[in-house]
C-alpha positions as a Python dict, from the first residue, in 0.01 Angstrom:
ca = {
    (1, 'M'): (0, 0, 0),
    (2, 'I'): (190, -65, -327),
    (3, 'E'): (207, -383, -479),
    (4, 'I'): (466, -361, -738),
    (5, 'S'): (469, -737, -810),
    (6, 'K'): (257, -1060, -670),
    (7, 'D'): (322, -1031, -264),
    (8, 'I'): (610, -821, -330),
    (9, 'F'): (530, -459, -175),
    (10, 'Y'): (690, -74, -171),
    (11, 'V'): (748, 48, 142),
    (12, 'G'): (992, 345, 59),
    (13, 'V'): (984, 675, 132),
    (14, 'N'): (1030, 1039, -43),
    (15, 'D'): (1303, 1291, 102),
    (16, 'R'): (1216, 1652, -58),
    (17, 'T'): (1371, 1836, 235),
    (18, 'K'): (1738, 1758, 232),
    (19, 'H'): (1950, 1989, 64),
    (20, 'R'): (2265, 1798, -36),
    (21, 'F'): (2302, 1411, -47),
    (22, 'E'): (2603, 1283, 152),
    (23, 'A'): (2642, 1652, 235),
    (24, 'L'): (2783, 1723, -117),
    (25, 'W'): (2534, 1684, -427),
    (26, 'P'): (2236, 1906, -448),
    (27, 'L'): (1886, 1734, -466),
    (28, 'P'): (1671, 1992, -668),
    (29, 'L'): (1425, 1702, -735),
    (30, 'G'): (1483, 1522, -402),
    (31, 'V'): (1513, 1160, -349),
    (32, 'S'): (1393, 841, -271),
    (33, 'Y'): (1473, 545, 8),
    (34, 'N'): (1346, 241, -147),
    (35, 'S'): (1268, -63, 78),
    (36, 'Y'): (1037, -384, -8),
    (37, 'L'): (850, -617, 180),
    (38, 'I'): (806, -992, 28),
    (39, 'V'): (554, -1155, 197),
    (40, 'D'): (559, -1547, 183),
    (41, 'E'): (567, -1810, 466),
    (42, 'K'): (830, -1609, 570),
    (43, 'V'): (834, -1221, 534),
    (44, 'A'): (1137, -1044, 444),
    (45, 'L'): (1237, -704, 423),
    (46, 'I'): (1462, -570, 181),
    (47, 'D'): (1679, -261, 346),
    (48, 'T'): (1568, 39, 530),
    (49, 'V'): (1530, 400, 493),
    (50, 'D'): (1714, 719, 632),
    (51, 'H'): (1643, 739, 1037),
    (52, 'C'): (1456, 1096, 983),
    (53, 'H'): (1180, 885, 807),
    (54, 'A'): (1121, 606, 1043),
    (55, 'D'): (832, 654, 1181),
    (56, 'L'): (641, 700, 828),
    (57, 'Y'): (861, 395, 743),
    (58, 'L'): (672, 164, 1019),
    (59, 'S'): (353, 294, 909),
    (60, 'K'): (382, 184, 581),
    (61, 'I'): (514, -165, 698),
    (62, 'K'): (229, -200, 933),
    (63, 'E'): (-29, -114, 649),
    (64, 'V'): (95, -438, 471),
    (65, 'L'): (155, -666, 773),
    (66, 'G'): (-90, -573, 1036),
    (67, 'D'): (46, -721, 1322),
    (68, 'R'): (237, -1010, 1187),
    (69, 'P'): (602, -1012, 1239),
    (70, 'I'): (921, -964, 1004),
    (71, 'D'): (1124, -1260, 956),
    (72, 'Y'): (1430, -1131, 760),
    (73, 'L'): (1575, -795, 744),
    (74, 'V'): (1811, -832, 393),
    (75, 'I'): (2078, -601, 417),
    (76, 'N'): (2200, -514, 60),
    (77, 'H'): (2403, -188, 152),
    (78, 'M'): (2504, -58, 504),
    (79, 'E'): (2555, 336, 382),
    (80, 'P'): (2346, 496, 653),
    (81, 'D'): (2081, 613, 399),
    (82, 'H'): (1953, 268, 350),
    (83, 'S'): (2052, 106, 684),
    (84, 'A'): (2039, 408, 1005),
    (85, 'A'): (1672, 273, 1058),
    (86, 'I'): (1773, -117, 1111),
    (87, 'R'): (1814, -67, 1536),
    (88, 'F'): (1469, 119, 1488),
    (89, 'I'): (1337, -193, 1347),
    (90, 'R'): (1470, -443, 1555),
    (91, 'Q'): (1305, -259, 1863),
    (92, 'H'): (1011, -321, 1704),
    (93, 'Y'): (1049, -669, 1545),
    (94, 'P'): (1290, -822, 1831),
    (95, 'D'): (1312, -1138, 1680),
    (96, 'I'): (1396, -1073, 1318),
    (97, 'T'): (1692, -1194, 1171),
    (98, 'L'): (1947, -950, 1010),
    (99, 'V'): (2098, -1111, 648),
    (100, 'G'): (2395, -989, 528),
    (101, 'N'): (2759, -1102, 429),
    (102, 'C'): (3035, -1093, 619),
    (103, 'K'): (3146, -719, 563),
    (104, 'T'): (2783, -623, 593),
    (105, 'L'): (2731, -784, 946),
    (106, 'Q'): (3065, -629, 1065),
    (107, 'M'): (2953, -308, 970),
    (108, 'V'): (2645, -398, 1167),
    (109, 'N'): (2809, -448, 1456),
    (110, 'G'): (3036, -108, 1424),
    (111, 'F'): (2762, 165, 1307),
    (112, 'Y'): (2491, -8, 1525),
    (113, 'G'): (2632, -240, 1798),
    (114, 'I'): (2396, -516, 1709),
    (115, 'C'): (2596, -891, 1662),
    (116, 'Q'): (2304, -1121, 1735),
    (117, 'G'): (2051, -1265, 1573),
    (118, 'T'): (2210, -1238, 1204),
    (119, 'H'): (2258, -1463, 944),
    (120, 'E'): (2549, -1456, 750),
    (121, 'V'): (2526, -1541, 392),
    (122, 'K'): (2800, -1596, 86),
    (123, 'D'): (2813, -1546, -279),
    (124, 'K'): (2539, -1740, -447),
    (125, 'D'): (2393, -1863, -156),
    (126, 'T'): (2004, -1860, -118),
    (127, 'L'): (1740, -1821, 136),
    (128, 'S'): (1393, -2017, 143),
    (129, 'L'): (1074, -1799, 209),
    (130, 'G'): (839, -2070, 157),
    (131, 'S'): (702, -2074, -209),
    (132, 'R'): (1025, -1860, -279),
    (133, 'S'): (1374, -1823, -238),
    (134, 'L'): (1619, -1569, -228),
    (135, 'H'): (1941, -1555, -421),
    (136, 'F'): (2228, -1348, -294),
    (137, 'Y'): (2485, -1238, -534),
    (138, 'L'): (2821, -1062, -399),
    (139, 'T'): (2889, -717, -558),
    (140, 'P'): (3176, -572, -383),
    (141, 'M'): (3292, -175, -452),
    (142, 'V'): (2934, -125, -627),
    (143, 'H'): (3034, 121, -457),
    (144, 'W'): (3102, -9, -103),
    (145, 'P'): (3288, -303, -10),
    (146, 'E'): (2987, -481, 107),
    (147, 'T'): (2715, -466, -122),
    (148, 'M'): (2549, -725, -263),
    (149, 'M'): (2243, -777, -465),
    (150, 'T'): (1936, -1011, -379),
    (151, 'Y'): (1744, -1232, -674),
    (152, 'D'): (1407, -1375, -658),
    (153, 'P'): (1374, -1637, -927),
    (154, 'L'): (1016, -1667, -886),
    (155, 'S'): (928, -1286, -978),
    (156, 'K'): (1248, -1228, -1138),
    (157, 'T'): (1295, -937, -995),
    (158, 'L'): (1658, -829, -884),
    (159, 'F'): (1694, -608, -558),
    (160, 'S'): (2014, -421, -683),
    (161, 'G'): (2123, -193, -367),
    (162, 'D'): (2245, 130, -527),
    (163, 'A'): (2329, 12, -856),
    (164, 'F'): (2092, 140, -1151),
    (165, 'G'): (1965, 401, -862),
    (166, 'C'): (1921, 771, -947),
    (167, 'F'): (1860, 1076, -756),
    (168, 'G'): (1489, 1266, -773),
    (169, 'A'): (1217, 1160, -568),
    (170, 'L'): (925, 955, -661),
    (171, 'N'): (599, 1155, -779),
    (172, 'G'): (313, 919, -689),
    (173, 'G'): (416, 624, -905),
    (174, 'V'): (683, 385, -818),
    (175, 'V'): (689, 147, -1124),
    (176, 'D'): (859, 306, -1465),
    (177, 'T'): (557, 183, -1652),
    (178, 'E'): (300, 448, -1473),
    (179, 'I'): (528, 762, -1487),
    (180, 'N'): (707, 1009, -1726),
    (181, 'T'): (1063, 878, -1632),
    (182, 'D'): (1243, 1160, -1850),
    (183, 'I'): (1326, 1347, -1516),
    (184, 'Y'): (1544, 1036, -1405),
    (185, 'W'): (1789, 990, -1677),
    (186, 'D'): (2020, 1292, -1649),
    (187, 'E'): (1996, 1223, -1262),
    (188, 'M'): (2092, 875, -1315),
    (189, 'W'): (2416, 1000, -1476),
    (190, 'R'): (2471, 1260, -1227),
    (191, 'Y'): (2443, 1001, -959),
    (192, 'Y'): (2679, 769, -1130),
    (193, 'A'): (2928, 1005, -1198),
    (194, 'N'): (2938, 1137, -847),
    (195, 'I'): (2859, 811, -619),
    (196, 'V'): (2950, 525, -840),
    (197, 'G'): (3189, 660, -1115),
    (198, 'K'): (3508, 541, -976),
    (199, 'Y'): (3458, 192, -976),
    (200, 'G'): (3375, 133, -1326),
    (201, 'S'): (3555, -215, -1298),
    (202, 'P'): (3369, -359, -996),
    (203, 'V'): (3060, -265, -1196),
    (204, 'Q'): (3147, -457, -1487),
    (205, 'K'): (3217, -741, -1290),
    (206, 'A'): (2840, -699, -1157),
    (207, 'L'): (2721, -674, -1466),
    (208, 'Q'): (2899, -1018, -1568),
    (209, 'K'): (2776, -1176, -1300),
    (210, 'L'): (2425, -1095, -1347),
    (211, 'S'): (2439, -1112, -1759),
    (212, 'G'): (2267, -1458, -1743),
    (213, 'T'): (2005, -1403, -1494),
    (214, 'D'): (1644, -1327, -1626),
    (215, 'I'): (1562, -1018, -1467),
    (216, 'R'): (1200, -867, -1487),
    (217, 'L'): (1173, -594, -1236),
    (218, 'I'): (1485, -409, -1108),
    (219, 'C'): (1423, -243, -754),
    (220, 'S'): (1707, -21, -661),
    (221, 'T'): (1723, 148, -331),
    (222, 'H'): (1703, 505, -528),
    (223, 'G'): (1472, 613, -838),
    (224, 'P'): (1186, 415, -972),
    (225, 'V'): (1142, 40, -995),
    (226, 'W'): (1252, -34, -1352),
    (227, 'K'): (1007, -280, -1552),
    (228, 'E'): (977, -130, -1916),
    (229, 'Q'): (1314, -16, -1933),
    (230, 'I'): (1552, -280, -1783),
    (231, 'S'): (1770, -274, -2106),
    (232, 'R'): (1812, 128, -2101),
    (233, 'V'): (1914, 130, -1724),
    (234, 'V'): (2117, -179, -1795),
    (235, 'D'): (2286, -4, -2081),
    (236, 'L'): (2376, 305, -1932),
    (237, 'Y'): (2571, 159, -1652),
    (238, 'D'): (2775, -52, -1890),
    (239, 'R'): (2861, 240, -2100),
    (240, 'A'): (2911, 458, -1815),
    (241, 'S'): (3159, 195, -1624),
    (242, 'R'): (3358, 117, -1979),
    (243, 'Y'): (3381, 520, -1967),
    (244, 'E'): (3225, 518, -2333),
    (245, 'G'): (3142, 875, -2406),
    (246, 'A'): (2908, 977, -2640),
    (247, 'P'): (3037, 1223, -2941),
    (248, 'G'): (3012, 1528, -2764),
    (249, 'V'): (3256, 1794, -2599),
    (250, 'V'): (3200, 1940, -2251),
    (251, 'I'): (3402, 2295, -2186),
    (252, 'A'): (3460, 2325, -1813),
    (253, 'Y'): (3602, 2664, -1718),
    (254, 'G'): (3679, 2936, -1472),
    (255, 'S'): (3687, 3306, -1527),
    (256, 'M'): (3720, 3603, -1312),
    (257, 'Y'): (3652, 3888, -1563),
    (258, 'G'): (3494, 3709, -1860),
    (259, 'N'): (3841, 3693, -2078),
    (260, 'T'): (3885, 3294, -1975),
    (261, 'E'): (3522, 3281, -2105),
    (262, 'Q'): (3555, 3435, -2395),
    (263, 'M'): (3837, 3177, -2520),
    (264, 'A'): (3565, 2896, -2422),
    (265, 'E'): (3310, 3075, -2608),
    (266, 'Y'): (3474, 3079, -2924),
    (267, 'M'): (3588, 2715, -2927),
    (268, 'A'): (3226, 2634, -2862),
    (269, 'R'): (3106, 2813, -3139),
    (270, 'V'): (3396, 2634, -3362),
    (271, 'L'): (3273, 2305, -3229),
    (272, 'V'): (2949, 2364, -3376),
    (273, 'E'): (3029, 2513, -3693),
    (274, 'K'): (3240, 2162, -3754),
    (275, 'G'): (2947, 1950, -3686),
    (276, 'I'): (2943, 1829, -3313),
    (277, 'R'): (2566, 1911, -3148),
    (278, 'D'): (2626, 1818, -2815),
    (279, 'V'): (2838, 2100, -2682),
    (280, 'V'): (2827, 2176, -2292),
    (281, 'L'): (2957, 2479, -2136),
    (282, 'H'): (2995, 2490, -1751),
    (283, 'N'): (3139, 2804, -1596),
    (284, 'V'): (3236, 2621, -1312),
    (285, 'T'): (3177, 2914, -1045),
    (286, 'K'): (2773, 2872, -1177),
    (287, 'S'): (2727, 2497, -1254),
    (288, 'H'): (2782, 2277, -951),
    (289, 'L'): (3039, 2005, -1013),
    (290, 'S'): (2865, 1703, -988),
    (291, 'Y'): (2652, 1847, -1277),
    (292, 'V'): (2994, 1885, -1438),
    (293, 'L'): (3114, 1555, -1356),
    (294, 'R'): (2790, 1411, -1508),
    (295, 'D'): (2830, 1567, -1815),
    (296, 'I'): (3186, 1442, -1856),
    (297, 'F'): (3089, 1095, -1777),
    (298, 'K'): (2816, 1128, -2054),
    (299, 'Y'): (3059, 1277, -2349),
    (300, 'K'): (3374, 1188, -2526),
    (301, 'G'): (3548, 1505, -2545),
    (302, 'L'): (3674, 1728, -2228),
    (303, 'I'): (3832, 2086, -2283),
    (304, 'I'): (3900, 2271, -1958),
    (305, 'G'): (4002, 2628, -1949),
    (306, 'S'): (4128, 2797, -1625),
    (307, 'P'): (4298, 3152, -1538),
    (308, 'T'): (4623, 3152, -1304),
    (309, 'Y'): (4500, 3210, -954),
    (310, 'T'): (4795, 3248, -694),
    (311, 'N'): (5001, 3052, -922),
    (312, 'D'): (4762, 2802, -926),
    (313, 'L'): (4467, 2670, -1106),
    (314, 'F'): (4170, 2872, -1046),
    (315, 'P'): (3991, 2702, -715),
    (316, 'E'): (3683, 2542, -873),
    (317, 'I'): (3915, 2416, -1164),
    (318, 'E'): (4183, 2275, -906),
    (319, 'S'): (3866, 2120, -730),
    (320, 'L'): (3713, 1954, -1042),
    (321, 'V'): (4057, 1839, -1117),
    (322, 'S'): (4080, 1630, -808),
    (323, 'K'): (3706, 1495, -848),
    (324, 'L'): (3856, 1348, -1203),
    (325, 'E'): (4196, 1219, -1038),
    (326, 'S'): (3958, 1061, -761),
    (327, 'R'): (3730, 901, -988),
    (328, 'D'): (4031, 778, -1263),
    (329, 'V'): (3778, 868, -1543),
    (330, 'K'): (3922, 651, -1873),
    (331, 'N'): (3922, 705, -2240),
    (332, 'R'): (3866, 1096, -2288),
    (333, 'L'): (3968, 1327, -2570),
    (334, 'F'): (4159, 1610, -2398),
    (335, 'G'): (4202, 1996, -2486),
    (336, 'Y'): (4308, 2270, -2222),
    (337, 'F'): (4373, 2636, -2228),
    (338, 'G'): (4467, 2884, -1978),
    (339, 'S'): (4517, 3299, -1909),
    (340, 'Y'): (4730, 3496, -1705),
    (341, 'T'): (4796, 3855, -1654),
    (342, 'W'): (5176, 3897, -1507),
    (343, 'A'): (5246, 3494, -1432),
    (344, 'G'): (5125, 3194, -1631),
    (345, 'A'): (5080, 2852, -1424),
    (346, 'A'): (4719, 2715, -1507),
    (347, 'V'): (4849, 2553, -1822),
    (348, 'R'): (5143, 2407, -1676),
    (349, 'H'): (4916, 2240, -1393),
    (350, 'L'): (4690, 2105, -1644),
    (351, 'T'): (4965, 1960, -1864),
    (352, 'A'): (5085, 1749, -1536),
    (353, 'F'): (4690, 1675, -1483),
    (354, 'A'): (4670, 1551, -1874),
    (355, 'H'): (4975, 1323, -1805),
    (356, 'K'): (4852, 1204, -1487),
    (357, 'M'): (4525, 1103, -1633),
    (358, 'R'): (4692, 921, -1968),
    (359, 'W'): (4425, 1085, -2179),
    (360, 'E'): (4462, 1199, -2551),
    (361, 'V'): (4555, 1530, -2594),
    (362, 'V'): (4396, 1667, -2907),
    (363, 'A'): (4620, 1972, -2944),
    (364, 'E'): (4872, 2218, -2829),
    (365, 'P'): (4713, 2403, -2507),
    (366, 'V'): (4658, 2754, -2560),
    (367, 'E'): (4782, 3033, -2329),
    (368, 'M'): (4670, 3384, -2316),
    (369, 'K'): (4827, 3686, -2178),
    (370, 'Q'): (4576, 3961, -2050),
    (371, 'G'): (4272, 4002, -2303),
    (372, 'F'): (4097, 3838, -2553),
    (373, 'S'): (4238, 3925, -2914),
    (374, 'A'): (4236, 3825, -3272),
    (375, 'D'): (4603, 3680, -3194),
    (376, 'I'): (4436, 3398, -2964),
    (377, 'M'): (4174, 3302, -3218),
    (378, 'A'): (4370, 3106, -3416),
    (379, 'P'): (4513, 2863, -3163),
    (380, 'C'): (4156, 2851, -2978),
    (381, 'R'): (4044, 2734, -3330),
    (382, 'Q'): (4267, 2504, -3404),
    (383, 'L'): (4230, 2334, -3066),
    (384, 'A'): (3846, 2299, -3149),
    (385, 'E'): (3911, 2174, -3482),
    (386, 'N'): (4133, 1911, -3383),
    (387, 'M'): (3892, 1772, -3116),
    (388, 'A'): (3589, 1781, -3342),
    (389, 'E'): (3814, 1556, -3626),
    (390, 'R'): (3895, 1303, -3388),
    (391, 'L'): (3512, 1299, -3210),
    (392, 'Q'): (3413, 1230, -3598),
    (393, 'A'): (3727, 1008, -3647),
}
């Protein structure tokens, strides 16, 4: 039994077997599905867990409540990793009332065929549990249209749904004060970039809505409960949602036989010579794109290199470009380069991409025919030097 604040209990579970989140994003450190019980005159369960862990989940609830019923299930987010146990919970607690906003309850019916025993809430509505009341804040498109957050003024606890969450299972401890959180920061960047990244404007609106709220605990649906490091967590989400990259450079490239890679390596060396300490190289055939996207969200400078492949971009670079377009990443300094053997096309495609993203292009693109040579070093150096100067401006 884990009590994270007076009468608030953690009943979440860890998943260390799933290979990919949303069948897309690798989980080398696992992931947690967080759920919480508030025990007052009325009992409220906040969100559920993935259905694969339903039996363990129920045992954790029973450990806290015994045979006592649950009065309310508050649904902050309907994505199935949090909502798939709703029907299971209703079977074990048939009198439970499902609490959600209009869009949430439509999804409950659509996913699980439940339309009875529900209570609809609107923005800033409250629900009394006895000595405490829950306040609801609608935060649409963080990162689904129905997302909301639930706040308990008595304990000053924010149940934030997926916001402020991260990849990584919880290794024994739950609250940040009792664990080493070092492993979670890059996983929070990766989670944000891949799951939330497109929705910077809605995240900013949510942060503004919460700006006057005294928050002492953040209980997300993934990752640690934040207590000691709330300001760092909120700052990360604020900077990420404003697309405010740190003064570093990501060089993402594809290379079949090593020639394009030589260009990338040379530019990286020039950047370091010019004083840029944070330089990250990603060979996109080796680095999963979730890590590439993470670092592009972290850093202001981006250089992409691609060989021409069937008169197009190298396939993994094409995939990266598509993911950046769909996330509408803003405010990046951009450089690009390409290579070809008999007919060049990569640079042309990257030029079109640069126009579409409306980023500042720091230098003329570099296009190499066949192998890396002394002739290509000068334009590569110029591109890297221009990037360094703009970052340091």
